[in-house]
Amino acid sequence: MAFVNENHLKLPGNYLFAEIGKRVNTFKSENPSADIIRLGIGDVTRPLPMACIEAMHKAVDDMSRVETFKGYPEYEGYDFLINNIIEFDYKKRGITIGTDEVFVSDGAKSDTANIQELFGTNCRIAVTDPVYPVYVDSNVMAGRTGEYVDGKWTNVTYLPCTSANGFIPELPKERVDLIYLCLPNNPTGTTLTKDQLKVWVDYAAKNKSIILFDSAYEAFITQDDVPHSIYEIEGAKEVAIEFRSFSKTAGFTGTRCAYVVIPKELKAAAADGSEIGLNRLWYRRQATKFNGVSYIVQRGAEAVYTEEGQKQVRETIAYYLTNASIIKSGLESVGITVFGGVNAPYIWMKTPKGMDSWAFFDKLLSEANIVGTPGVGFGPSGQGYFRLTAFGNRENTQAAVERFKTRLKL
Ligand code: PLP
């Protein structure tokens, strides 16, 4: 019999959303008439921008003609999309990124999970706590995290982000090699200002660490002092990889398109002491394991950057941000302390009376028939917090807030 990769066996049993699904199903079978509102999983609900739909229809027609048919796409993405990314996401903000520094992909989930393959298994990782679970779990599978003891991995440096420190992580006490930063943050919905992020870029430069910067929620930034890209900070190209996605920006969760930027300046050490460019390493990795994103989808993503596309994207983001403010003000009106929801589609609330996150999950489900996400599912510092998302439709969002006011026994 073949042997399994033992690292996979170390992953704690239930994936967060599987456990939520299980509890909701049990509740539904016991309460079949309950009208459940889901503000849990972070999936979008608004349709794709019409500009993207039209572009994809046209791309489908391209596939029907010999002259315009496309086979395998280039591993790194089509120029028509990369040029738009460079122009609108970077040049417009005064950042110079080369066409060969962008790699189009099928999602920031796979990119943020796969990037760790470029690094030695002896690298020490740091994650903000709470955290998007993919960063940690992908390192568990790679055998980099040690043992799981009392909700924490022994070889992972946790950087608590709680109301006590204003969700601003402290620099690690011991040297770390890889630092995952997700800003605006999932799950807390909070961000760092440019000055606060600069502290991390400076740390990475001084310690020869690498920042893995996930800005999947960049499109939700409303405040001027919040950077849209880590490369707005001087010196970041020497220390950071940036991940972006069309999922939350333009509703591509089911369509799949994202990209990662790996500047040529970014290097890591080989055993012989030489410095290796990560850009080429990633290219080689993608060329081996990935066959590109569909032409039709890339045409759809390209349309995000048209005037119409931009207008439609902004309307949808505004819709979700209005939901966020409805949840935020509604919860505050009943005395609940909330964070986030201004530069992100997530509301991070303190559980009433410091309740355990899962206990509050059960209470909210049974009393108000609302599904949210227990904060502790994102890491030990999420205990006593609870995440609600603004991705629902307006009617359900308003109804959920009403239930918080009238049904929940606070
Ligand atoms: N990064 C973060 C922080 C996320 O919250 C998510 C999705 O919820 C992703 C990445 C996944 O993005 P994609 O749909 O591009 O795989």
GROMACS .gro file of C-alpha atoms and ligand atoms in nm:
model
  426
    1MET     CA    1   0.000   0.000   0.000
    2ALA     CA    2   0.123   0.351  -0.077
    3PHE     CA    3   0.189   0.589   0.210
    4VAL     CA    4   0.000   0.915   0.249
    5ASN     CA    5   0.169   1.250   0.304
    6GLU     CA    6   0.154   1.253   0.685
    7ASN     CA    7   0.139   1.632   0.689
    8HIS     CA    8  -0.216   1.616   0.557
    9LEU     CA    9  -0.315   1.407   0.857
   10LYS     CA   10  -0.206   1.687   1.087
   11LEU     CA   11  -0.478   1.922   0.965
   12PRO     CA   12  -0.741   1.962   1.234
   13GLY     CA   13  -1.056   1.767   1.149
   14ASN     CA   14  -1.328   1.998   1.033
   15TYR     CA   15  -1.268   2.280   0.793
   16LEU     CA   16  -1.444   2.582   0.942
   17PHE     CA   17  -1.718   2.606   0.681
   18ALA     CA   18  -1.781   2.233   0.690
   19GLU     CA   19  -1.851   2.256   1.063
   20ILE     CA   20  -2.080   2.555   1.005
   21GLY     CA   21  -2.264   2.360   0.734
   22LYS     CA   22  -2.306   2.066   0.968
   23ARG     CA   23  -2.453   2.278   1.247
   24VAL     CA   24  -2.686   2.461   1.008
   25ASN     CA   25  -2.811   2.131   0.862
   26THR     CA   26  -2.880   1.991   1.207
   27PHE     CA   27  -3.069   2.307   1.300
   28LYS     CA   28  -3.268   2.297   0.975
   29SER     CA   29  -3.370   1.936   1.022
   30GLU     CA   30  -3.491   2.018   1.374
   31ASN     CA   31  -3.655   2.346   1.266
   32PRO     CA   32  -3.774   2.292   0.908
   33SER     CA   33  -3.980   2.612   0.895
   34ALA     CA   34  -3.698   2.843   1.008
   35ASP     CA   35  -3.615   3.112   0.752
   36ILE     CA   36  -3.236   3.121   0.772
   37ILE     CA   37  -3.035   3.425   0.662
   38ARG     CA   38  -2.674   3.350   0.571
   39LEU     CA   39  -2.418   3.613   0.649
   40GLY     CA   40  -2.144   3.354   0.688
   41ILE     CA   41  -1.939   3.244   0.389
   42GLY     CA   42  -1.767   3.526   0.203
   43ASP     CA   43  -1.914   3.464  -0.140
   44VAL     CA   44  -2.059   3.740  -0.353
   45THR     CA   45  -2.423   3.750  -0.462
   46ARG     CA   46  -2.441   4.028  -0.723
   47PRO     CA   47  -2.405   3.923  -1.089
   48LEU     CA   48  -2.099   3.996  -1.302
   49PRO     CA   49  -2.069   4.346  -1.451
   50MET     CA   50  -2.249   4.360  -1.787
   51ALA     CA   51  -1.924   4.477  -1.951
   52CYS     CA   52  -1.763   4.144  -1.850
   53ILE     CA   53  -2.060   3.943  -1.972
   54GLU     CA   54  -2.053   4.114  -2.311
   55ALA     CA   55  -1.676   4.065  -2.342
   56MET     CA   56  -1.711   3.696  -2.257
   57HIS     CA   57  -1.993   3.648  -2.512
   58LYS     CA   58  -1.766   3.799  -2.774
   59ALA     CA   59  -1.478   3.579  -2.661
   60VAL     CA   60  -1.698   3.270  -2.697
   61ASP     CA   61  -1.762   3.374  -3.057
   62ASP     CA   62  -1.386   3.415  -3.106
   63MET     CA   63  -1.348   3.050  -3.013
   64SER     CA   64  -1.587   2.953  -3.294
   65ARG     CA   65  -1.374   3.085  -3.579
   66VAL     CA   66  -1.047   2.946  -3.708
   67GLU     CA   67  -0.893   3.295  -3.735
   68THR     CA   68  -0.967   3.391  -3.373
   69PHE     CA   69  -0.966   3.053  -3.201
   70LYS     CA   70  -0.730   3.016  -2.903
   71GLY     CA   71  -0.570   2.702  -2.767
   72TYR     CA   72  -0.357   2.688  -2.452
   73PRO     CA   73  -0.312   3.035  -2.310
   74GLU     CA   74   0.033   3.159  -2.209
   75TYR     CA   75   0.121   3.044  -1.857
   76GLU     CA   76   0.153   3.399  -1.731
   77GLY     CA   77  -0.162   3.539  -1.893
   78TYR     CA   78  -0.252   3.728  -2.210
   79ASP     CA   79  -0.088   4.063  -2.278
   80PHE     CA   80  -0.426   4.231  -2.327
   81LEU     CA   81  -0.507   4.163  -1.961
   82ILE     CA   82  -0.160   4.214  -1.815
   83ASN     CA   83  -0.125   4.551  -1.988
   84ASN     CA   84  -0.449   4.669  -1.828
   85ILE     CA   85  -0.342   4.541  -1.487
   86ILE     CA   86  -0.015   4.729  -1.514
   87GLU     CA   87  -0.178   5.047  -1.640
   88PHE     CA   88  -0.479   5.072  -1.408
   89ASP     CA   89  -0.381   4.886  -1.092
   90TYR     CA   90  -0.021   5.014  -1.080
   91LYS     CA   91   0.089   5.290  -1.320
   92LYS     CA   92  -0.214   5.500  -1.227
   93ARG     CA   93  -0.085   5.490  -0.868
   94GLY     CA   94   0.270   5.577  -0.966
   95ILE     CA   95   0.399   5.218  -0.947
   96THR     CA   96   0.608   5.066  -1.224
   97ILE     CA   97   0.553   4.694  -1.275
   98GLY     CA   98   0.694   4.504  -1.575
   99THR     CA   99   0.475   4.286  -1.797
  100ASP     CA  100   0.687   3.986  -1.695
  101GLU     CA  101   0.626   4.053  -1.326
  102VAL     CA  102   0.251   3.972  -1.343
  103PHE     CA  103   0.116   3.617  -1.348
  104VAL     CA  104  -0.254   3.572  -1.419
  105SER     CA  105  -0.412   3.279  -1.237
  106ASP     CA  106  -0.740   3.109  -1.153
  107GLY     CA  107  -0.758   3.254  -0.805
  108ALA     CA  108  -0.587   3.412  -0.509
  109LYS     CA  109  -0.672   3.103  -0.306
  110SER     CA  110  -0.452   2.881  -0.520
  111ASP     CA  111  -0.183   3.150  -0.550
  112THR     CA  112  -0.161   3.216  -0.177
  113ALA     CA  113  -0.169   2.842  -0.108
  114ASN     CA  114   0.090   2.753  -0.372
  115ILE     CA  115   0.343   3.032  -0.323
  116GLN     CA  116   0.497   2.857  -0.022
  117GLU     CA  117   0.632   2.589  -0.261
  118LEU     CA  118   0.907   2.834  -0.358
  119PHE     CA  119   1.048   2.835  -0.007
  120GLY     CA  120   1.242   2.588   0.202
  121THR     CA  121   1.052   2.377   0.451
  122ASN     CA  122   1.275   2.526   0.720
  123CYS     CA  123   1.138   2.876   0.662
  124ARG     CA  124   0.949   3.017   0.956
  125ILE     CA  125   0.614   3.173   0.875
  126ALA     CA  126   0.428   3.447   1.057
  127VAL     CA  127   0.057   3.504   1.025
  128THR     CA  128  -0.171   3.764   1.167
  129ASP     CA  129  -0.417   3.606   1.406
  130PRO     CA  130  -0.708   3.573   1.317
  131VAL     CA  131  -0.620   3.478   0.961
  132TYR     CA  132  -0.756   3.352   0.628
  133PRO     CA  133  -0.708   2.976   0.695
  134VAL     CA  134  -0.547   2.897   0.358
  135TYR     CA  135  -0.211   3.052   0.451
  136VAL     CA  136  -0.165   2.828   0.752
  137ASP     CA  137  -0.318   2.509   0.612
  138SER     CA  138  -0.106   2.519   0.295
  139ASN     CA  139   0.203   2.539   0.513
  140VAL     CA  140   0.076   2.252   0.727
  141MET     CA  141   0.048   2.039   0.413
  142ALA     CA  142   0.405   2.133   0.326
  143GLY     CA  143   0.530   2.025   0.668
  144ARG     CA  144   0.644   2.367   0.780
  145THR     CA  145   0.431   2.429   1.086
  146GLY     CA  146   0.531   2.179   1.356
  147GLU     CA  147   0.264   2.034   1.585
  148TYR     CA  148  -0.086   2.155   1.662
  149VAL     CA  149  -0.107   2.227   2.034
  150ASP     CA  150  -0.400   2.411   2.197
  151GLY     CA  151  -0.520   2.567   1.874
  152LYS     CA  152  -0.174   2.680   1.760
  153TRP     CA  153   0.106   2.540   1.544
  154THR     CA  154   0.435   2.522   1.728
  155ASN     CA  155   0.646   2.650   1.435
  156VAL     CA  156   0.417   2.936   1.336
  157THR     CA  157   0.458   3.287   1.469
  158TYR     CA  158   0.116   3.429   1.550
  159LEU     CA  159   0.071   3.805   1.539
  160PRO     CA  160  -0.245   3.879   1.739
  161CYS     CA  161  -0.479   4.140   1.596
  162THR     CA  162  -0.749   4.227   1.846
  163SER     CA  163  -0.931   4.532   1.972
  164ALA     CA  164  -0.658   4.557   2.239
  165ASN     CA  165  -0.398   4.658   1.978
  166GLY     CA  166  -0.643   4.823   1.738
  167PHE     CA  167  -0.587   4.532   1.496
  168ILE     CA  168  -0.234   4.655   1.431
  169PRO     CA  169   0.000   4.355   1.456
  170GLU     CA  170   0.320   4.392   1.652
  171LEU     CA  171   0.647   4.300   1.484
  172PRO     CA  172   0.750   3.941   1.562
  173LYS     CA  173   0.983   3.887   1.855
  174GLU     CA  174   1.185   3.621   1.674
  175ARG     CA  175   1.308   3.653   1.315
  176VAL     CA  176   1.064   3.512   1.059
  177ASP     CA  177   1.118   3.436   0.690
  178LEU     CA  178   0.770   3.471   0.546
  179ILE     CA  179   0.501   3.709   0.665
  180TYR     CA  180   0.144   3.679   0.542
  181LEU     CA  181  -0.041   4.009   0.547
  182CYS     CA  182  -0.398   4.038   0.422
  183LEU     CA  183  -0.512   4.398   0.385
  184PRO     CA  184  -0.793   4.495   0.391
  185ASN     CA  185  -0.825   4.201   0.621
  186ASN     CA  186  -1.038   3.893   0.608
  187PRO     CA  187  -1.181   3.826   0.866
  188THR     CA  188  -1.151   4.148   1.070
  189GLY     CA  189  -1.234   4.395   0.793
  190THR     CA  190  -0.962   4.625   0.928
  191THR     CA  191  -0.666   4.776   0.742
  192LEU     CA  192  -0.329   4.940   0.802
  193THR     CA  193  -0.240   5.290   0.691
  194LYS     CA  194   0.055   5.349   0.464
  195ASP     CA  195   0.274   5.443   0.763
  196GLN     CA  196   0.172   5.130   0.953
  197LEU     CA  197   0.244   4.908   0.654
  198LYS     CA  198   0.581   5.078   0.603
  199VAL     CA  199   0.687   4.939   0.943
  200TRP     CA  200   0.648   4.589   0.793
  201VAL     CA  201   0.830   4.668   0.471
  202ASP     CA  202   1.118   4.811   0.676
  203TYR     CA  203   1.118   4.504   0.903
  204ALA     CA  204   1.129   4.272   0.601
  205ALA     CA  205   1.414   4.469   0.442
  206LYS     CA  206   1.615   4.466   0.764
  207ASN     CA  207   1.556   4.096   0.836
  208LYS     CA  208   1.564   3.972   0.477
  209SER     CA  209   1.209   3.843   0.519
  210ILE     CA  210   0.945   3.823   0.248
  211ILE     CA  211   0.595   3.966   0.281
  212LEU     CA  212   0.315   3.775   0.109
  213PHE     CA  213   0.063   4.054   0.064
  214ASP     CA  214  -0.293   3.949  -0.011
  215SER     CA  215  -0.504   4.241  -0.129
  216ALA     CA  216  -0.805   4.047  -0.251
  217TYR     CA  217  -1.025   4.320  -0.096
  218GLU     CA  218  -0.839   4.618  -0.239
  219ALA     CA  219  -1.148   4.735  -0.430
  220PHE     CA  220  -1.328   4.806  -0.101
  221ILE     CA  221  -1.079   5.066   0.022
  222THR     CA  222  -1.252   5.397   0.084
  223GLN     CA  223  -1.001   5.583   0.300
  224ASP     CA  224  -0.718   5.784   0.146
  225ASP     CA  225  -0.443   5.682   0.388
  226VAL     CA  226  -0.493   5.309   0.318
  227PRO     CA  227  -0.256   5.181   0.047
  228HIS     CA  228  -0.408   4.995  -0.248
  229SER     CA  229  -0.083   4.814  -0.318
  230ILE     CA  230   0.213   4.732  -0.097
  231TYR     CA  231   0.433   4.869  -0.376
  232GLU     CA  232   0.313   5.218  -0.285
  233ILE     CA  233   0.569   5.182  -0.007
  234GLU     CA  234   0.929   5.249  -0.091
  235GLY     CA  235   1.145   4.939  -0.097
  236ALA     CA  236   0.849   4.698  -0.115
  237LYS     CA  237   0.954   4.555  -0.450
  238GLU     CA  238   1.261   4.405  -0.283
  239VAL     CA  239   1.054   4.234  -0.013
  240ALA     CA  240   0.697   4.165  -0.122
  241ILE     CA  241   0.480   3.948  -0.343
  242GLU     CA  242   0.131   4.086  -0.403
  243PHE     CA  243  -0.184   3.884  -0.466
  244ARG     CA  244  -0.494   4.031  -0.627
  245SER     CA  245  -0.819   3.879  -0.738
  246PHE     CA  246  -1.117   3.964  -0.956
  247SER     CA  247  -1.336   3.756  -0.722
  248LYS     CA  248  -1.446   4.024  -0.479
  249THR     CA  249  -1.359   4.316  -0.706
  250ALA     CA  250  -1.586   4.211  -0.991
  251GLY     CA  251  -1.786   3.909  -0.877
  252PHE     CA  252  -1.552   3.649  -1.032
  253THR     CA  253  -1.580   3.394  -0.749
  254GLY     CA  254  -1.748   3.150  -0.987
  255THR     CA  255  -1.567   3.268  -1.300
  256ARG     CA  256  -1.211   3.248  -1.156
  257CYS     CA  257  -0.943   3.500  -1.234
  258ALA     CA  258  -0.670   3.658  -1.023
  259TYR     CA  259  -0.307   3.755  -1.049
  260VAL     CA  260   0.013   3.768  -0.854
  261VAL     CA  261   0.294   4.022  -0.887
  262ILE     CA  262   0.649   3.899  -0.827
  263PRO     CA  263   0.899   4.179  -0.885
  264LYS     CA  264   1.232   4.091  -1.044
  265GLU     CA  265   1.412   4.248  -0.747
  266LEU     CA  266   1.274   3.988  -0.507
  267LYS     CA  267   1.528   3.722  -0.408
  268ALA     CA  268   1.567   3.434  -0.164
  269ALA     CA  269   1.880   3.241  -0.070
  270ALA     CA  270   1.997   2.906  -0.209
  271ALA     CA  271   2.191   2.663   0.012
  272ASP     CA  272   2.519   2.769  -0.153
  273GLY     CA  273   2.454   3.128  -0.047
  274SER     CA  274   2.364   3.258  -0.391
  275GLU     CA  275   2.052   3.473  -0.434
  276ILE     CA  276   1.775   3.335  -0.650
  277GLY     CA  277   1.512   3.551  -0.822
  278LEU     CA  278   1.165   3.437  -0.721
  279ASN     CA  279   1.006   3.568  -1.038
  280ARG     CA  280   1.177   3.306  -1.257
  281LEU     CA  281   1.120   3.037  -1.000
  282TRP     CA  282   0.746   3.106  -1.004
  283TYR     CA  283   0.743   3.114  -1.384
  284ARG     CA  284   0.907   2.770  -1.385
  285ARG     CA  285   0.661   2.643  -1.126
  286GLN     CA  286   0.359   2.770  -1.319
  287ALA     CA  287   0.493   2.635  -1.648
  288THR     CA  288   0.508   2.291  -1.487
  289LYS     CA  289   0.188   2.285  -1.286
  290PHE     CA  290  -0.052   2.532  -1.447
  291ASN     CA  291  -0.190   2.565  -1.798
  292GLY     CA  292  -0.328   2.914  -1.775
  293VAL     CA  293  -0.665   3.083  -1.740
  294SER     CA  294  -0.926   3.045  -2.011
  295TYR     CA  295  -0.919   3.305  -2.291
  296ILE     CA  296  -1.289   3.373  -2.234
  297VAL     CA  297  -1.237   3.449  -1.866
  298GLN     CA  298  -0.935   3.670  -1.932
  299ARG     CA  299  -1.140   3.870  -2.186
  300GLY     CA  300  -1.404   3.908  -1.913
  301ALA     CA  301  -1.141   4.030  -1.666
  302GLU     CA  302  -1.003   4.272  -1.923
  303ALA     CA  303  -1.348   4.433  -1.945
  304VAL     CA  304  -1.327   4.524  -1.574
  305TYR     CA  305  -1.084   4.798  -1.680
  306THR     CA  306  -1.309   4.959  -1.943
  307GLU     CA  307  -1.499   5.274  -1.853
  308GLU     CA  308  -1.827   5.082  -1.838
  309GLY     CA  309  -1.665   4.798  -1.644
  310GLN     CA  310  -1.521   5.037  -1.387
  311LYS     CA  311  -1.857   5.209  -1.343
  312GLN     CA  312  -2.038   4.878  -1.292
  313VAL     CA  313  -1.774   4.745  -1.055
  314ARG     CA  314  -1.794   5.059  -0.845
  315GLU     CA  315  -2.174   5.031  -0.826
  316THR     CA  316  -2.153   4.675  -0.695
  317ILE     CA  317  -1.883   4.759  -0.442
  318ALA     CA  318  -2.094   5.053  -0.324
  319TYR     CA  319  -2.390   4.817  -0.284
  320TYR     CA  320  -2.189   4.585  -0.058
  321LEU     CA  321  -2.037   4.872   0.136
  322THR     CA  322  -2.386   5.009   0.200
  323ASN     CA  323  -2.481   4.665   0.335
  324ALA     CA  324  -2.174   4.683   0.557
  325SER     CA  325  -2.275   5.018   0.696
  326ILE     CA  326  -2.633   4.896   0.757
  327ILE     CA  327  -2.497   4.602   0.959
  328LYS     CA  328  -2.244   4.818   1.141
  329SER     CA  329  -2.487   5.089   1.248
  330GLY     CA  330  -2.765   4.840   1.324
  331LEU     CA  331  -2.545   4.636   1.556
  332GLU     CA  332  -2.401   4.946   1.720
  333SER     CA  333  -2.755   5.066   1.789
  334VAL     CA  334  -2.811   4.759   2.011
  335GLY     CA  335  -2.482   4.809   2.192
  336ILE     CA  336  -2.266   4.557   2.003
  337THR     CA  337  -1.905   4.658   1.944
  338VAL     CA  338  -1.810   4.621   1.578
  339PHE     CA  339  -1.498   4.671   1.367
  340GLY     CA  340  -1.431   4.675   0.993
  341GLY     CA  341  -1.697   4.733   0.731
  342VAL     CA  342  -1.549   5.062   0.609
  343ASN     CA  343  -1.268   4.945   0.379
  344ALA     CA  344  -1.386   4.585   0.358
  345PRO     CA  345  -1.704   4.378   0.318
  346TYR     CA  346  -1.656   4.217   0.660
  347ILE     CA  347  -1.796   4.319   0.996
  348TRP     CA  348  -1.602   4.184   1.291
  349MET     CA  349  -1.815   4.201   1.602
  350LYS     CA  350  -1.734   4.134   1.964
  351THR     CA  351  -1.961   3.863   2.097
  352PRO     CA  352  -2.199   3.996   2.363
  353LYS     CA  353  -2.074   3.949   2.719
  354GLY     CA  354  -1.753   3.794   2.587
  355MET     CA  355  -1.930   3.476   2.482
  356ASP     CA  356  -1.734   3.195   2.321
  357SER     CA  357  -1.749   3.235   1.939
  358TRP     CA  358  -1.919   2.900   1.875
  359ALA     CA  359  -2.165   2.950   2.160
  360PHE     CA  360  -2.265   3.279   1.998
  361PHE     CA  361  -2.294   3.104   1.660
  362ASP     CA  362  -2.547   2.862   1.810
  363LYS     CA  363  -2.734   3.140   1.991
  364LEU     CA  364  -2.759   3.358   1.678
  365LEU     CA  365  -2.873   3.062   1.473
  366SER     CA  366  -3.136   2.945   1.717
  367GLU     CA  367  -3.273   3.283   1.830
  368ALA     CA  368  -3.244   3.491   1.510
  369ASN     CA  369  -3.193   3.219   1.246
  370ILE     CA  370  -2.883   3.400   1.120
  371VAL     CA  371  -2.566   3.221   1.013
  372GLY     CA  372  -2.236   3.397   1.069
  373THR     CA  373  -1.879   3.278   1.117
  374PRO     CA  374  -1.725   3.215   1.460
  375GLY     CA  375  -1.411   3.426   1.497
  376VAL     CA  376  -1.216   3.148   1.665
  377GLY     CA  377  -1.236   2.953   1.338
  378PHE     CA  378  -0.983   3.200   1.199
  379GLY     CA  379  -0.732   3.156   1.481
  380PRO     CA  380  -0.701   3.170   1.859
  381SER     CA  381  -0.717   3.551   1.874
  382GLY     CA  382  -1.055   3.534   1.701
  383GLN     CA  383  -1.207   3.385   2.016
  384GLY     CA  384  -1.484   3.611   2.144
  385TYR     CA  385  -1.538   3.762   1.799
  386PHE     CA  386  -1.779   3.684   1.517
  387ARG     CA  387  -1.772   3.766   1.145
  388LEU     CA  388  -2.065   3.886   0.937
  389THR     CA  389  -2.039   3.957   0.569
  390ALA     CA  390  -2.189   4.235   0.361
  391PHE     CA  391  -2.218   4.014   0.052
  392GLY     CA  392  -2.586   3.933   0.105
  393ASN     CA  393  -2.868   4.107  -0.078
  394ARG     CA  394  -3.010   4.428   0.069
  395GLU     CA  395  -3.337   4.274   0.181
  396ASN     CA  396  -3.169   3.993   0.376
  397THR     CA  397  -2.913   4.231   0.523
  398GLN     CA  398  -3.184   4.462   0.651
  399ALA     CA  399  -3.390   4.168   0.776
  400ALA     CA  400  -3.086   4.028   0.958
  401VAL     CA  401  -3.022   4.359   1.132
  402GLU     CA  402  -3.388   4.375   1.233
  403ARG     CA  403  -3.358   4.028   1.386
  404PHE     CA  404  -3.050   4.137   1.582
  405LYS     CA  405  -3.265   4.416   1.725
  406THR     CA  406  -3.581   4.218   1.794
  407ARG     CA  407  -3.504   3.847   1.828
  408LEU     CA  408  -3.161   3.819   1.979
  409LYS     CA  409  -3.169   3.808   2.357
  410LEU     CA  410  -2.872   4.026   2.443
  411PLP     N1  411  -0.766   3.581  -0.016
  411PLP     C1  412  -0.854   3.614   0.078
  411PLP     C2  413  -0.809   3.692   0.194
  411PLP     C3  414  -0.987   3.573   0.069
  411PLP     O1  415  -1.073   3.605   0.165
  411PLP     C4  416  -1.028   3.497  -0.041
  411PLP     C5  417  -1.167   3.450  -0.057
  411PLP     O2  418  -1.250   3.451   0.027
  411PLP     C6  419  -0.934   3.465  -0.136
  411PLP     C7  420  -0.804   3.508  -0.122
  411PLP     C8  421  -0.970   3.377  -0.251
  411PLP     O3  422  -0.980   3.448  -0.368
  411PLP     P1  423  -1.007   3.374  -0.505
  411PLP     O4  424  -1.154   3.367  -0.524
  411PLP     O5  425  -0.939   3.465  -0.605
  411PLP     O6  426  -0.944   3.240  -0.501
   0.00000   0.00000   0.00000
